[in-house]
PDB file of C-alpha atoms in Angstrom:
ATOM      1  CA  MET Y   1     130.178  74.971  55.153  1.00  0.00           C
ATOM      2  CA  ALA Y   2     132.883  74.795  52.325  1.00  0.00           C
ATOM      3  CA  LYS Y   3     132.427  76.660  48.718  1.00  0.00           C
ATOM      4  CA  VAL Y   4     130.679  74.219  46.185  1.00  0.00           C
ATOM      5  CA  THR Y   5     132.552  74.738  42.955  1.00  0.00           C
ATOM      6  CA  ILE Y   6     129.967  73.947  40.135  1.00  0.00           C
ATOM      7  CA  ARG Y   7     131.867  73.165  36.856  1.00  0.00           C
ATOM      8  CA  ASN Y   8     130.640  73.582  33.375  1.00  0.00           C
ATOM      9  CA  GLY Y   9     128.749  70.512  32.700  1.00  0.00           C
ATOM     10  CA  ASP Y  10     127.479  69.336  35.868  1.00  0.00           C
ATOM     11  CA  TRP Y  11     124.111  68.863  36.873  1.00  0.00           C
ATOM     12  CA  ILE Y  12     122.301  70.392  39.584  1.00  0.00           C
ATOM     13  CA  LEU Y  13     118.913  69.283  41.041  1.00  0.00           C
ATOM     14  CA  VAL Y  14     116.632  71.941  42.680  1.00  0.00           C
ATOM     15  CA  GLY Y  15     113.819  70.145  44.669  1.00  0.00           C
ATOM     16  CA  ASP Y  16     111.472  69.693  47.415  1.00  0.00           C
ATOM     17  CA  GLY Y  17     108.726  67.282  48.032  1.00  0.00           C
ATOM     18  CA  VAL Y  18     106.365  68.346  45.395  1.00  0.00           C
ATOM     19  CA  LYS Y  19     108.619  70.136  42.431  1.00  0.00           C
ATOM     20  CA  ALA Y  20     111.962  69.692  41.317  1.00  0.00           C
ATOM     21  CA  MET Y  21     113.838  70.956  38.453  1.00  0.00           C
ATOM     22  CA  LEU Y  22     116.749  69.304  36.649  1.00  0.00           C
ATOM     23  CA  PHE Y  23     119.655  71.990  35.484  1.00  0.00           C
ATOM     24  CA  ARG Y  24     123.307  71.675  33.468  1.00  0.00           C
ATOM     25  CA  ASN Y  25     125.298  74.471  34.236  1.00  0.00           C
ATOM     26  CA  ALA Y  26     126.558  75.732  30.794  1.00  0.00           C
ATOM     27  CA  GLY Y  27     128.706  78.347  32.398  1.00  0.00           C
ATOM     28  CA  ASP Y  28     131.794  78.156  34.380  1.00  0.00           C
ATOM     29  CA  PRO Y  29     132.218  77.938  38.273  1.00  0.00           C
ATOM     30  CA  GLU Y  30     132.039  81.789  38.735  1.00  0.00           C
ATOM     31  CA  HIS Y  31     129.580  82.444  36.019  1.00  0.00           C
ATOM     32  CA  LEU Y  32     126.658  80.178  36.253  1.00  0.00           C
ATOM     33  CA  ASP Y  33     124.480  79.554  32.973  1.00  0.00           C
ATOM     34  CA  LEU Y  34     122.035  76.929  34.064  1.00  0.00           C
ATOM     35  CA  ARG Y  35     119.847  75.391  31.676  1.00  0.00           C
ATOM     36  CA  VAL Y  36     116.878  73.221  32.240  1.00  0.00           C
ATOM     37  CA  LEU Y  37     116.976  69.858  31.496  1.00  0.00           C
ATOM     38  CA  ASP Y  38     113.605  68.470  32.965  1.00  0.00           C
ATOM     39  CA  LEU Y  39     111.033  69.637  35.271  1.00  0.00           C
ATOM     40  CA  PHE Y  40     109.179  67.306  37.533  1.00  0.00           C
ATOM     41  CA  GLU Y  41     105.865  68.118  39.682  1.00  0.00           C
ATOM     42  CA  HIS Y  42     103.890  65.329  41.695  1.00  0.00           C
ATOM     43  CA  GLU Y  43     100.576  66.245  43.311  1.00  0.00           C
ATOM     44  CA  THR Y  44     100.226  65.816  46.827  1.00  0.00           C
ATOM     45  CA  PRO Y  45      96.953  66.731  48.515  1.00  0.00           C
ATOM     46  CA  PRO Y  46      96.715  66.923  52.165  1.00  0.00           C
ATOM     47  CA  THR Y  47      96.395  63.710  54.019  1.00  0.00           C
ATOM     48  CA  ARG Y  48      92.885  64.944  54.824  1.00  0.00           C
ATOM     49  CA  GLU Y  49      91.741  64.562  50.986  1.00  0.00           C
ATOM     50  CA  GLN Y  50      93.701  61.248  50.849  1.00  0.00           C
ATOM     51  CA  GLY Y  51      93.163  58.733  53.808  1.00  0.00           C
ATOM     52  CA  THR Y  52      90.181  57.957  55.979  1.00  0.00           C
ATOM     53  CA  ASP Y  53      88.263  60.362  58.396  1.00  0.00           C
ATOM     54  CA  ARG Y  54      89.364  58.692  61.978  1.00  0.00           C
ATOM     55  CA  PRO Y  55      92.557  56.468  62.816  1.00  0.00           C
ATOM     56  CA  GLY Y  56      91.535  52.800  63.256  1.00  0.00           C
ATOM     57  CA  ARG Y  57      91.361  50.860  66.512  1.00  0.00           C
ATOM     58  CA  VAL Y  58      93.155  47.520  68.016  1.00  0.00           C
ATOM     59  CA  HIS Y  59      91.216  45.738  70.529  1.00  0.00           C
ATOM     60  CA  GLN Y  60      93.440  43.185  72.571  1.00  0.00           C
ATOM     61  CA  SER Y  61      92.319  39.668  72.341  1.00  0.00           C
ATOM     62  CA  ALA Y  62      93.054  39.287  76.404  1.00  0.00           C
ATOM     63  CA  ALA Y  63      91.599  42.065  77.580  1.00  0.00           C
ATOM     64  CA  THR Y  64      89.069  44.768  77.139  1.00  0.00           C
ATOM     65  CA  ALA Y  65      91.751  47.460  76.243  1.00  0.00           C
ATOM     66  CA  ARG Y  66      91.559  49.213  72.996  1.00  0.00           C
ATOM     67  CA  SER Y  67      94.663  51.294  71.160  1.00  0.00           C
ATOM     68  CA  ALA Y  68      94.122  53.781  68.714  1.00  0.00           C
ATOM     69  CA  VAL Y  69      96.408  52.974  65.250  1.00  0.00           C
ATOM     70  CA  GLU Y  70      98.399  55.727  64.417  1.00  0.00           C
ATOM     71  CA  GLU Y  71      97.180  57.429  61.042  1.00  0.00           C
ATOM     72  CA  THR Y  72      98.990  57.572  57.890  1.00  0.00           C
ATOM     73  CA  ASP Y  73     100.305  60.349  56.780  1.00  0.00           C
ATOM     74  CA  TRP Y  74      99.643  60.269  53.079  1.00  0.00           C
ATOM     75  CA  HIS Y  75     101.139  63.667  52.241  1.00  0.00           C
ATOM     76  CA  ARG Y  76     104.449  62.357  53.690  1.00  0.00           C
ATOM     77  CA  PHE Y  77     104.191  59.135  52.001  1.00  0.00           C
ATOM     78  CA  GLU Y  78     103.416  60.904  48.710  1.00  0.00           C
ATOM     79  CA  LYS Y  79     106.637  63.106  48.948  1.00  0.00           C
ATOM     80  CA  GLU Y  80     108.751  60.028  49.717  1.00  0.00           C
ATOM     81  CA  ARG Y  81     107.202  58.486  46.703  1.00  0.00           C
ATOM     82  CA  PHE Y  82     108.210  61.603  44.436  1.00  0.00           C
ATOM     83  CA  ALA Y  83     111.787  61.621  45.919  1.00  0.00           C
ATOM     84  CA  LYS Y  84     111.680  57.721  44.663  1.00  0.00           C
ATOM     85  CA  ASP Y  85     110.732  58.979  41.091  1.00  0.00           C
ATOM     86  CA  LEU Y  86     113.266  61.370  41.177  1.00  0.00           C
ATOM     87  CA  ALA Y  87     116.181  59.106  42.233  1.00  0.00           C
ATOM     88  CA  ASP Y  88     115.090  56.436  39.997  1.00  0.00           C
ATOM     89  CA  THR Y  89     114.797  58.615  36.762  1.00  0.00           C
ATOM     90  CA  LEU Y  90     118.339  60.027  37.996  1.00  0.00           C
ATOM     91  CA  TYR Y  91     119.757  56.468  38.150  1.00  0.00           C
ATOM     92  CA  ARG Y  92     118.515  55.892  34.581  1.00  0.00           C
ATOM     93  CA  LYS Y  93     120.802  58.794  33.274  1.00  0.00           C
ATOM     94  CA  ALA Y  94     123.717  57.932  35.475  1.00  0.00           C
ATOM     95  CA  HIS Y  95     123.793  54.464  34.188  1.00  0.00           C
ATOM     96  CA  ALA Y  96     123.444  55.678  30.502  1.00  0.00           C
ATOM     97  CA  GLY Y  97     126.562  57.973  31.500  1.00  0.00           C
ATOM     98  CA  ALA Y  98     124.704  61.297  30.853  1.00  0.00           C
ATOM     99  CA  PHE Y  99     126.024  63.298  34.062  1.00  0.00           C
ATOM    100  CA  GLU Y 100     129.657  62.631  36.137  1.00  0.00           C
ATOM    101  CA  ARG Y 101     128.591  65.377  38.843  1.00  0.00           C
ATOM    102  CA  LEU Y 102     125.529  66.027  40.811  1.00  0.00           C
ATOM    103  CA  VAL Y 103     125.015  68.853  42.992  1.00  0.00           C
ATOM    104  CA  VAL Y 104     121.534  68.529  45.044  1.00  0.00           C
ATOM    105  CA  VAL Y 105     119.677  71.237  46.596  1.00  0.00           C
ATOM    106  CA  ALA Y 106     116.553  71.036  48.778  1.00  0.00           C
ATOM    107  CA  PRO Y 107     115.300  71.430  51.963  1.00  0.00           C
ATOM    108  CA  PRO Y 108     116.406  68.980  54.987  1.00  0.00           C
ATOM    109  CA  PRO Y 109     113.475  66.625  54.918  1.00  0.00           C
ATOM    110  CA  THR Y 110     113.671  66.053  51.011  1.00  0.00           C
ATOM    111  CA  LEU Y 111     117.367  65.561  51.368  1.00  0.00           C
ATOM    112  CA  GLY Y 112     117.031  62.837  53.464  1.00  0.00           C
ATOM    113  CA  ASP Y 113     114.160  61.278  51.347  1.00  0.00           C
ATOM    114  CA  LEU Y 114     116.551  61.421  48.278  1.00  0.00           C
ATOM    115  CA  ARG Y 115     119.392  60.138  50.229  1.00  0.00           C
ATOM    116  CA  LYS Y 116     117.471  57.190  50.805  1.00  0.00           C
ATOM    117  CA  ALA Y 117     116.517  56.621  47.652  1.00  0.00           C
ATOM    118  CA  PHE Y 118     119.475  57.459  45.561  1.00  0.00           C
ATOM    119  CA  HIS Y 119     121.007  54.345  43.917  1.00  0.00           C
ATOM    120  CA  GLN Y 120     124.726  53.932  44.775  1.00  0.00           C
ATOM    121  CA  GLU Y 121     125.746  54.622  41.348  1.00  0.00           C
ATOM    122  CA  VAL Y 122     123.779  58.175  41.906  1.00  0.00           C
ATOM    123  CA  SER Y 123     125.328  58.696  45.369  1.00  0.00           C
ATOM    124  CA  ALA Y 124     129.043  58.019  43.916  1.00  0.00           C
ATOM    125  CA  ARG Y 125     128.007  61.295  41.647  1.00  0.00           C
ATOM    126  CA  ILE Y 126     127.161  63.737  44.195  1.00  0.00           C
ATOM    127  CA  VAL Y 127     129.620  66.430  44.835  1.00  0.00           C
ATOM    128  CA  ALA Y 128     127.439  68.748  46.882  1.00  0.00           C
ATOM    129  CA  GLU Y 129     124.104  68.902  49.147  1.00  0.00           C
ATOM    130  CA  ILE Y 130     122.963  72.179  49.592  1.00  0.00           C
ATOM    131  CA  ASP Y 131     119.871  72.311  52.552  1.00  0.00           C
ATOM    132  CA  LYS Y 132     117.909  75.396  50.909  1.00  0.00           C
ATOM    133  CA  THR Y 133     114.348  75.572  49.365  1.00  0.00           C
ATOM    134  CA  LEU Y 134     115.026  77.111  45.859  1.00  0.00           C
ATOM    135  CA  THR Y 135     112.142  75.737  43.861  1.00  0.00           C
ATOM    136  CA  ASN Y 136     110.215  79.040  43.770  1.00  0.00           C
ATOM    137  CA  HIS Y 137     113.059  81.132  42.609  1.00  0.00           C
ATOM    138  CA  PRO Y 138     113.444  82.264  39.092  1.00  0.00           C
ATOM    139  CA  VAL Y 139     116.434  80.533  37.457  1.00  0.00           C
ATOM    140  CA  GLY Y 140     118.900  83.623  37.443  1.00  0.00           C
ATOM    141  CA  LYS Y 141     117.957  83.823  41.232  1.00  0.00           C
ATOM    142  CA  ILE Y 142     118.857  80.302  41.569  1.00  0.00           C
ATOM    143  CA  GLU Y 143     122.373  80.981  39.638  1.00  0.00           C
ATOM    144  CA  SER Y 144     123.189  84.035  42.065  1.00  0.00           C
ATOM    145  CA  LEU Y 145     122.388  81.843  45.137  1.00  0.00           C
ATOM    146  CA  LEU Y 146     124.206  79.022  43.920  1.00  0.00           C
ATOM    147  CA  ALA Y 147     126.966  80.971  43.142  1.00  0.00           C
ATOM    148  CA  MET Y 148     127.428  82.730  46.658  1.00  0.00           C
ATOM    149  CA  ASP Y 149     127.492  79.200  48.175  1.00  0.00           C
TER     150      ASP Y 149
END
C-alpha cells in the first residue's frame, strides 16, 4: 500500500459499525494534529435482543414441503444504517463545501457499507481508504498510526 499523505485541512473519518470520529488535520503530513470535529455513536443491540425468537416458515402451496425463512440479522442491519447516516452527514458537509479531501479509516465490513452509502460527491473527495479498526484508540495513538501508513 502506498503511503497516505494527510495534508493540513484534510478530514479523517475513523469509524466502525457503531462508533465514528470525524477529525480535521491541523498539522502537516509529517506531524499530524487531529482535531475532533464530530463524534457519532449508534446503538446496535445483538440480534437476539432486536428480532424474533425463531425464523419463519414457508409452506409450499402445491406440496407438503416446508422451508425455513432466513432470519434477519438486525445487528448487521443497524451497522448498515449507521454507515448510511454517516454517509448522509458527509454528503451534507461536502455539498456545503466544508472539506475537499477525506481519508476513511474503518474495518473492511464498515468500509464496504460506507462505499455503498457514499454519494458521488463524497466519493470524489476520498483520497485514501485504510482498512484498520482505530475507534478505540486515543487521538495521539491514531495520529501516530496514521503517520506510519
